[in-house]
Amino acid sequence: MTEEKNNLSHVRLTLKRSQDFALDVDITPAPSGVTVLFGPSGCGKTTILRSVAGLERAKGEVRIAGETWQDDSRKIFVPTWKRPLGYVFQGASLFPHMTADENIRFGLRYARGRGTTEERISEAVELLGLGKLLDHRPSELSGGEQQRVAIARALVLNPKILLMDEPLSALDWERRAEIIPWIARIRDEQSLPILYVTHSADELAKLANEVVLIEQGKVRASGSVEKMLPLVRSPLTLTEEPEFLVKGSVTERDEKYGLAKVGLPGGVGSLWVQDKGLPTGSPVRVTVLERDVSLAVIPPEATSIQNTIPAVIESIEGVSVSQVRVTLRAGDQVLASRITRRSCDKLELKVGLPVFAQLKSAAIKP
């Protein structure tokens, strides 16, 4: 296996499968955190993941964390079993006769699992909250619990990269909401690149650091999740309403009302959101529909809306005959509000004007 002088990852692949589909991509996954491959079904996302794993033989180059796994120009191709990777499929694919603990340890008998310690196993079990489930067989676990076992099985291999192929697609919405915080915890606590395939804009908003938008086998656009979220809410997801992402951390919990206070970076404000049980200091991402943000030019008083954030108007863009999209900045946080043109004119809104953004707690999606 050839070692590179740096820890950069690079994936350049071409593959002609038929007259109707050809893959041609050049991707640089983030060195840590989640790089989401996003796009409609059949656009080539899973083919990219399988090619990185060596399960599919596309032409080109695959370099992960400084290790070259494929380089056709130098006739290098490392077989899958020699690639230090973890792969999480759509289904958990657990052995039904084994306990959760036995499933987690299964891959350690092979070369890719060498070097794993009991400390690493314990870390993965704790990271995914599996301590009380180790003696259970798959039939005794929920779908979300089974998938957490599958993720732990991948993590204990000490992978250079974690590949996740629509890991939540087989789960109902309640189970998806249950497992997303565990994946987010891996993203935040493990210095590990994660290549994550999905066509769910909600998963993207909750998990991505970087986004690669794939269409018909090609990279249409790429960038940070903040930059890309408005784009993926366009023709690919016409049924979903425009929303934006807010990042912060838990600063306070109100158990009486089931709410958590999320402080925004730079001390520009805070939001009360539904309490998901995260301890104080935990990083949080929430999404807000643009239509659920109202604007005021003077500090609002005696209102049921608990979240008011001072901001400055960055742009005003017409989106229809009757509506405009107002982009706001509060410190490093970008917000957006979709209001009527009539309201915009009545308030005399303009670029550079200080305003107060009001967000309903009940409308914020944690």
CSV table of C-alpha atoms in Angstrom, one decimal:
chain,number,residue,atom,x,y,z
A,1,MET,CA,0.0,0.0,0.0
A,2,THR,CA,1.5,3.3,-1.1
A,3,GLU,CA,1.7,6.1,1.5
A,4,GLU,CA,1.3,9.7,0.5
A,5,LYS,CA,3.1,12.6,2.2
A,6,ASN,CA,-0.2,14.2,3.3
A,7,ASN,CA,-3.5,13.1,4.8
A,8,LEU,CA,-5.7,14.4,2.0
A,9,SER,CA,-8.3,12.2,0.5
A,10,HIS,CA,-9.2,12.4,-3.1
A,11,VAL,CA,-11.7,10.4,-5.2
A,12,ARG,CA,-11.6,10.6,-9.0
A,13,LEU,CA,-13.7,8.1,-10.8
A,14,THR,CA,-15.1,7.3,-14.2
A,15,LEU,CA,-17.4,4.5,-15.2
A,16,LYS,CA,-19.6,3.9,-18.2
A,17,ARG,CA,-22.4,1.5,-17.2
A,18,SER,CA,-24.8,2.0,-20.1
A,19,GLN,CA,-25.8,4.4,-22.8
A,20,ASP,CA,-28.0,6.1,-20.2
A,21,PHE,CA,-25.5,6.3,-17.3
A,22,ALA,CA,-21.9,7.3,-17.0
A,23,LEU,CA,-20.1,8.3,-13.8
A,24,ASP,CA,-17.5,11.0,-14.0
A,25,VAL,CA,-16.7,12.6,-10.6
A,26,ASP,CA,-13.8,14.4,-8.8
A,27,ILE,CA,-14.3,14.7,-5.1
A,28,THR,CA,-12.2,15.7,-2.1
A,29,PRO,CA,-13.8,14.4,1.1
A,30,ALA,CA,-13.4,16.5,4.2
A,31,PRO,CA,-10.4,15.2,6.4
A,32,SER,CA,-12.9,14.7,9.3
A,33,GLY,CA,-16.6,15.0,9.7
A,34,VAL,CA,-19.4,14.1,7.3
A,35,THR,CA,-19.2,14.6,3.6
A,36,VAL,CA,-22.7,14.0,2.2
A,37,LEU,CA,-23.2,12.7,-1.3
A,38,PHE,CA,-26.6,14.0,-2.1
A,39,GLY,CA,-28.9,13.5,-5.1
A,40,PRO,CA,-31.9,11.6,-6.4
A,41,SER,CA,-32.0,7.8,-6.7
A,42,GLY,CA,-29.9,6.5,-9.6
A,43,CYS,CA,-27.5,9.5,-9.8
A,44,GLY,CA,-24.4,7.4,-8.9
A,45,LYS,CA,-24.0,8.0,-5.1
A,46,THR,CA,-23.8,4.4,-4.1
A,47,THR,CA,-21.6,3.6,-7.1
A,48,ILE,CA,-19.1,6.1,-5.8
A,49,LEU,CA,-19.2,4.6,-2.3
A,50,ARG,CA,-18.8,1.0,-3.6
A,51,SER,CA,-15.9,2.1,-5.8
A,52,VAL,CA,-14.2,3.7,-2.8
A,53,ALA,CA,-14.6,0.4,-1.0
A,54,GLY,CA,-13.2,-1.5,-3.9
A,55,LEU,CA,-16.5,-3.4,-4.3
A,56,GLU,CA,-17.0,-1.9,-7.8
A,57,ARG,CA,-14.2,-1.3,-10.3
A,58,ALA,CA,-14.4,2.1,-11.7
A,59,LYS,CA,-11.4,3.8,-13.4
A,60,GLY,CA,-9.4,6.5,-11.7
A,61,GLU,CA,-7.9,7.2,-8.3
A,62,VAL,CA,-8.9,6.6,-4.7
A,63,ARG,CA,-6.8,8.1,-2.0
A,64,ILE,CA,-8.0,8.1,1.6
A,65,ALA,CA,-6.3,9.8,4.5
A,66,GLY,CA,-2.9,9.7,2.7
A,67,GLU,CA,-3.2,6.0,1.6
A,68,THR,CA,-3.6,5.2,-2.1
A,69,TRP,CA,-6.1,2.4,-2.6
A,70,GLN,CA,-6.4,2.8,-6.3
A,71,ASP,CA,-4.3,4.6,-9.0
A,72,ASP,CA,-4.8,3.2,-12.5
A,73,SER,CA,-1.9,5.3,-13.8
A,74,ARG,CA,0.4,3.4,-11.5
A,75,LYS,CA,-1.5,0.1,-11.7
A,76,ILE,CA,-2.4,0.2,-8.0
A,77,PHE,CA,-5.6,-1.5,-6.8
A,78,VAL,CA,-5.9,-2.6,-3.2
A,79,PRO,CA,-8.5,-5.3,-2.7
A,80,THR,CA,-11.4,-4.5,-0.4
A,81,TRP,CA,-10.3,-6.8,2.4
A,82,LYS,CA,-7.0,-4.9,2.7
A,83,ARG,CA,-8.6,-1.4,2.8
A,84,PRO,CA,-9.0,-0.1,6.4
A,85,LEU,CA,-12.6,1.1,6.1
A,86,GLY,CA,-15.9,0.7,7.8
A,87,TYR,CA,-19.1,0.2,5.7
A,88,VAL,CA,-22.6,0.7,6.9
A,89,PHE,CA,-25.4,-0.5,4.6
A,90,GLN,CA,-29.0,0.4,4.3
A,91,GLY,CA,-30.0,-2.5,6.4
A,92,ALA,CA,-28.2,-3.5,9.6
A,93,SER,CA,-27.3,-7.0,8.1
A,94,LEU,CA,-26.7,-8.5,11.6
A,95,PHE,CA,-26.2,-12.2,12.2
A,96,PRO,CA,-29.5,-13.3,13.8
A,97,HIS,CA,-27.9,-16.1,15.9
A,98,MET,CA,-25.3,-13.7,17.4
A,99,THR,CA,-25.7,-11.2,20.3
A,100,ALA,CA,-25.1,-7.6,19.7
A,101,ASP,CA,-21.6,-8.0,21.3
A,102,GLU,CA,-20.8,-10.9,19.0
A,103,ASN,CA,-21.9,-9.0,15.9
A,104,ILE,CA,-19.8,-6.0,16.9
A,105,ARG,CA,-16.7,-8.2,17.2
A,106,PHE,CA,-17.3,-10.3,14.2
A,107,GLY,CA,-15.0,-8.4,11.8
A,108,LEU,CA,-12.1,-8.5,14.2
A,109,ARG,CA,-11.1,-12.0,13.1
A,110,TYR,CA,-10.0,-10.6,9.7
A,111,ALA,CA,-6.9,-8.5,8.8
A,112,ARG,CA,-8.8,-5.2,8.8
A,113,GLY,CA,-9.7,-5.7,12.4
A,114,ARG,CA,-6.1,-6.3,13.6
A,115,GLY,CA,-4.9,-3.7,16.1
A,116,THR,CA,-8.3,-3.2,17.7
A,117,THR,CA,-8.2,-3.1,21.5
A,118,GLU,CA,-10.8,-3.7,24.1
A,119,GLU,CA,-10.6,0.0,24.8
A,120,ARG,CA,-11.6,0.8,21.2
A,121,ILE,CA,-14.5,-1.6,21.5
A,122,SER,CA,-15.7,-0.1,24.8
A,123,GLU,CA,-15.4,3.4,23.2
A,124,ALA,CA,-17.6,2.4,20.3
A,125,VAL,CA,-20.2,0.8,22.6
A,126,GLU,CA,-20.3,3.9,24.8
A,127,LEU,CA,-20.4,6.2,21.8
A,128,LEU,CA,-23.5,4.5,20.5
A,129,GLY,CA,-25.2,3.9,23.8
A,130,LEU,CA,-25.1,0.1,23.5
A,131,GLY,CA,-23.9,-0.9,26.9
A,132,LYS,CA,-27.3,-2.4,28.0
A,133,LEU,CA,-28.0,-4.2,24.7
A,134,LEU,CA,-24.8,-6.3,24.3
A,135,ASP,CA,-26.5,-9.5,25.3
A,136,HIS,CA,-29.5,-9.0,23.1
A,137,ARG,CA,-30.0,-10.7,19.7
A,138,PRO,CA,-31.2,-8.7,16.7
A,139,SER,CA,-34.7,-10.0,17.1
A,140,GLU,CA,-34.8,-8.3,20.5
A,141,LEU,CA,-33.6,-5.0,19.2
A,142,SER,CA,-35.5,-2.2,17.4
A,143,GLY,CA,-34.5,-1.2,13.9
A,144,GLY,CA,-32.7,1.9,15.2
A,145,GLU,CA,-30.8,-0.2,17.8
A,146,GLN,CA,-29.8,-2.8,15.1
A,147,GLN,CA,-28.4,0.0,13.0
A,148,ARG,CA,-26.4,1.4,15.9
A,149,VAL,CA,-24.9,-2.1,16.4
A,150,ALA,CA,-24.0,-2.1,12.7
A,151,ILE,CA,-22.3,1.3,13.0
A,152,ALA,CA,-20.3,0.1,16.1
A,153,ARG,CA,-19.2,-3.0,14.2
A,154,ALA,CA,-17.8,-0.7,11.5
A,155,LEU,CA,-16.1,1.7,14.0
A,156,VAL,CA,-14.2,-1.0,15.9
A,157,LEU,CA,-12.2,-1.9,12.8
A,158,ASN,CA,-10.2,1.4,13.3
A,159,PRO,CA,-11.2,2.5,9.8
A,160,LYS,CA,-9.5,5.3,7.9
A,161,ILE,CA,-12.9,6.2,6.6
A,162,LEU,CA,-16.5,5.4,7.4
A,163,LEU,CA,-18.8,4.7,4.4
A,164,MET,CA,-22.5,5.0,5.1
A,165,ASP,CA,-24.9,4.1,2.3
A,166,GLU,CA,-28.3,5.5,3.2
A,167,PRO,CA,-28.1,4.0,6.7
A,168,LEU,CA,-31.5,5.4,7.8
A,169,SER,CA,-33.6,4.6,4.7
A,170,ALA,CA,-35.0,1.3,6.1
A,171,LEU,CA,-36.2,3.0,9.2
A,172,ASP,CA,-39.4,4.9,9.9
A,173,TRP,CA,-39.3,8.6,10.8
A,174,GLU,CA,-39.4,8.0,14.5
A,175,ARG,CA,-36.4,5.6,14.4
A,176,ARG,CA,-34.5,8.0,12.1
A,177,ALA,CA,-35.0,10.8,14.5
A,178,GLU,CA,-33.7,8.5,17.3
A,179,ILE,CA,-30.5,7.5,15.5
A,180,ILE,CA,-29.4,10.8,13.9
A,181,PRO,CA,-28.0,12.2,17.2
A,182,TRP,CA,-25.8,9.1,17.6
A,183,ILE,CA,-24.3,9.6,14.1
A,184,ALA,CA,-23.9,13.3,14.9
A,185,ARG,CA,-22.0,12.3,18.0
A,186,ILE,CA,-19.5,10.2,15.9
A,187,ARG,CA,-19.1,13.2,13.6
A,188,ASP,CA,-18.3,15.5,16.5
A,189,GLU,CA,-16.2,13.2,18.7
A,190,GLN,CA,-14.2,11.1,16.2
A,191,SER,CA,-11.5,12.5,14.0
A,192,LEU,CA,-12.7,10.4,11.1
A,193,PRO,CA,-13.8,11.2,7.6
A,194,ILE,CA,-17.3,9.9,6.9
A,195,LEU,CA,-18.7,9.6,3.3
A,196,TYR,CA,-22.5,9.6,3.7
A,197,VAL,CA,-25.0,8.8,0.9
A,198,THR,CA,-28.5,10.1,1.2
A,199,HIS,CA,-31.3,11.7,-0.8
A,200,SER,CA,-32.9,13.1,2.4
A,201,ALA,CA,-32.4,16.9,2.8
A,202,ASP,CA,-33.2,16.6,6.5
A,203,GLU,CA,-30.4,14.1,7.1
A,204,LEU,CA,-28.1,16.4,5.2
A,205,ALA,CA,-29.1,19.4,7.3
A,206,LYS,CA,-28.6,17.5,10.6
A,207,LEU,CA,-25.4,15.7,9.7
A,208,ALA,CA,-23.3,17.2,6.9
A,209,ASN,CA,-20.2,19.3,7.2
A,210,GLU,CA,-19.6,19.3,3.5
A,211,VAL,CA,-22.0,18.4,0.7
A,212,VAL,CA,-21.4,17.1,-2.8
A,213,LEU,CA,-24.5,17.4,-5.1
A,214,ILE,CA,-24.6,14.6,-7.6
A,215,GLU,CA,-26.8,14.7,-10.7
A,216,GLN,CA,-26.7,12.0,-13.5
A,217,GLY,CA,-23.2,10.8,-12.5
A,218,LYS,CA,-21.6,14.2,-12.3
A,219,VAL,CA,-20.8,16.7,-9.5
A,220,ARG,CA,-23.2,19.6,-10.0
A,221,ALA,CA,-21.9,21.6,-7.0
A,222,SER,CA,-20.1,21.2,-3.7
A,223,GLY,CA,-19.4,23.2,-0.5
A,224,SER,CA,-20.3,23.7,3.1
A,225,VAL,CA,-23.7,22.6,4.4
A,226,GLU,CA,-24.7,26.2,5.0
A,227,LYS,CA,-23.9,27.1,1.4
A,228,MET,CA,-25.5,24.0,-0.1
A,229,LEU,CA,-28.7,23.7,1.9
A,230,PRO,CA,-30.6,26.3,-0.1
A,231,LEU,CA,-29.5,24.7,-3.3
A,232,VAL,CA,-30.6,21.2,-2.4
A,233,ARG,CA,-34.0,22.6,-1.6
A,234,SER,CA,-34.5,23.5,-5.2
A,235,PRO,CA,-35.5,21.3,-8.2
A,236,LEU,CA,-34.3,18.1,-6.4
A,237,THR,CA,-36.7,18.5,-3.5
A,238,LEU,CA,-39.7,20.5,-4.9
A,239,THR,CA,-42.0,19.0,-2.3
A,240,GLU,CA,-40.0,20.4,0.6
A,241,GLU,CA,-40.3,24.0,1.8
A,242,PRO,CA,-37.3,26.3,1.9
A,243,GLU,CA,-35.5,26.2,5.3
A,244,PHE,CA,-32.1,27.2,6.8
A,245,LEU,CA,-29.7,25.7,9.3
A,246,VAL,CA,-28.9,27.0,12.7
A,247,LYS,CA,-25.9,25.8,14.7
A,248,GLY,CA,-25.3,26.3,18.4
A,249,SER,CA,-24.9,24.5,21.8
A,250,VAL,CA,-27.2,23.7,24.7
A,251,THR,CA,-26.7,26.3,27.4
A,252,GLU,CA,-29.8,25.6,29.6
A,253,ARG,CA,-32.6,23.0,30.0
A,254,ASP,CA,-36.1,23.7,31.2
A,255,GLU,CA,-37.5,20.3,32.3
A,256,LYS,CA,-40.8,21.8,33.4
A,257,TYR,CA,-41.7,22.9,29.8
A,258,GLY,CA,-39.6,20.3,27.9
A,259,LEU,CA,-37.4,22.9,26.3
A,260,ALA,CA,-33.7,23.5,25.8
A,261,LYS,CA,-31.9,26.8,25.3
A,262,VAL,CA,-29.5,26.8,22.4
A,263,GLY,CA,-26.9,29.6,22.4
A,264,LEU,CA,-25.7,30.8,19.0
A,265,PRO,CA,-22.0,31.4,18.2
A,266,GLY,CA,-20.6,34.8,19.1
A,267,GLY,CA,-23.3,35.4,21.7
A,268,VAL,CA,-25.6,37.0,19.2
A,269,GLY,CA,-28.7,35.3,20.7
A,270,SER,CA,-30.3,32.1,21.7
A,271,LEU,CA,-33.3,29.8,20.8
A,272,TRP,CA,-35.6,27.8,22.9
A,273,VAL,CA,-36.2,24.4,21.2
A,274,GLN,CA,-37.7,21.0,22.0
A,275,ASP,CA,-35.6,19.3,24.6
A,276,LYS,CA,-34.0,16.1,23.3
A,277,GLY,CA,-32.2,15.3,26.5
A,278,LEU,CA,-28.8,16.5,25.4
A,279,PRO,CA,-26.6,17.7,28.3
A,280,THR,CA,-25.4,21.3,28.6
A,281,GLY,CA,-22.6,22.1,26.2
A,282,SER,CA,-23.7,19.6,23.6
A,283,PRO,CA,-23.6,20.9,20.0
A,284,VAL,CA,-27.0,21.2,18.3
A,285,ARG,CA,-28.2,21.7,14.8
A,286,VAL,CA,-31.8,22.8,14.1
A,287,THR,CA,-33.6,23.7,10.9
A,288,VAL,CA,-36.2,26.4,10.5
A,289,LEU,CA,-38.7,26.9,7.7
A,290,GLU,CA,-38.3,30.4,6.2
A,291,ARG,CA,-42.0,31.0,6.4
A,292,ASP,CA,-41.8,30.5,10.2
A,293,VAL,CA,-39.6,33.5,10.7
A,294,SER,CA,-41.3,36.9,11.0
A,295,LEU,CA,-39.5,40.3,11.1
A,296,ALA,CA,-39.9,43.4,13.2
A,297,VAL,CA,-38.1,46.7,13.0
A,298,ILE,CA,-38.5,47.5,16.7
A,299,PRO,CA,-38.1,45.1,19.6
A,300,PRO,CA,-41.3,43.1,19.9
A,301,GLU,CA,-43.1,43.1,23.3
A,302,ALA,CA,-45.9,41.0,24.8
A,303,THR,CA,-45.7,38.2,22.2
A,304,SER,CA,-46.0,34.4,22.4
A,305,ILE,CA,-42.9,34.1,20.3
A,306,GLN,CA,-40.0,33.3,22.7
A,307,ASN,CA,-37.1,33.6,20.2
A,308,THR,CA,-36.1,37.0,19.0
A,309,ILE,CA,-32.7,37.5,17.4
A,310,PRO,CA,-31.2,40.9,16.4
A,311,ALA,CA,-30.0,40.7,12.8
A,312,VAL,CA,-29.1,42.8,9.8
A,313,ILE,CA,-30.6,42.5,6.3
A,314,GLU,CA,-28.1,41.2,3.8
A,315,SER,CA,-30.4,40.8,0.8
A,316,ILE,CA,-34.0,40.9,-0.4
A,317,GLU,CA,-34.9,38.6,-3.3
A,318,GLY,CA,-38.2,38.3,-5.0
A,319,VAL,CA,-39.4,34.6,-5.2
A,320,SER,CA,-42.9,35.2,-6.6
A,321,VAL,CA,-45.4,37.9,-7.4
A,322,SER,CA,-46.4,38.2,-3.8
A,323,GLN,CA,-43.4,37.0,-1.8
A,324,VAL,CA,-39.8,38.0,-1.1
A,325,ARG,CA,-36.9,36.1,0.7
A,326,VAL,CA,-35.1,38.3,3.2
A,327,THR,CA,-31.6,37.0,4.1
A,328,LEU,CA,-30.3,38.1,7.5
A,329,ARG,CA,-27.0,37.9,9.3
A,330,ALA,CA,-26.6,37.6,13.1
A,331,GLY,CA,-22.9,37.3,13.7
A,332,ASP,CA,-21.7,34.3,11.8
A,333,GLN,CA,-25.2,32.9,11.6
A,334,VAL,CA,-27.3,33.3,8.4
A,335,LEU,CA,-31.1,33.4,8.8
A,336,ALA,CA,-33.8,33.8,6.2
A,337,SER,CA,-37.4,34.9,6.2
A,338,ARG,CA,-40.1,34.5,3.6
A,339,ILE,CA,-42.6,37.3,3.8
A,340,THR,CA,-45.1,39.1,1.5
A,341,ARG,CA,-44.0,42.0,-0.7
A,342,ARG,CA,-46.7,44.0,1.1
A,343,SER,CA,-45.1,43.4,4.5
A,344,CYS,CA,-41.7,44.2,3.1
A,345,ASP,CA,-42.9,47.6,1.7
A,346,LYS,CA,-44.9,48.4,4.8
A,347,LEU,CA,-41.9,47.9,7.0
A,348,GLU,CA,-39.6,49.7,4.5
A,349,LEU,CA,-37.1,46.9,4.6
A,350,LYS,CA,-33.8,47.4,2.8
A,351,VAL,CA,-30.3,46.0,2.8
A,352,GLY,CA,-28.3,47.0,5.9
A,353,LEU,CA,-31.3,47.7,8.0
A,354,PRO,CA,-31.2,46.3,11.6
A,355,VAL,CA,-34.2,44.1,12.3
A,356,PHE,CA,-35.5,41.5,14.8
A,357,ALA,CA,-36.1,38.0,13.6
A,358,GLN,CA,-38.8,36.1,15.5
A,359,LEU,CA,-38.8,32.3,15.4
A,360,LYS,CA,-41.5,30.1,16.9
A,361,SER,CA,-40.2,27.4,19.3
A,362,ALA,CA,-42.9,25.0,18.1
A,363,ALA,CA,-41.8,25.5,14.5
A,364,ILE,CA,-38.1,24.7,15.0
A,365,LYS,CA,-37.1,21.2,14.0
A,366,PRO,CA,-34.3,19.8,16.4
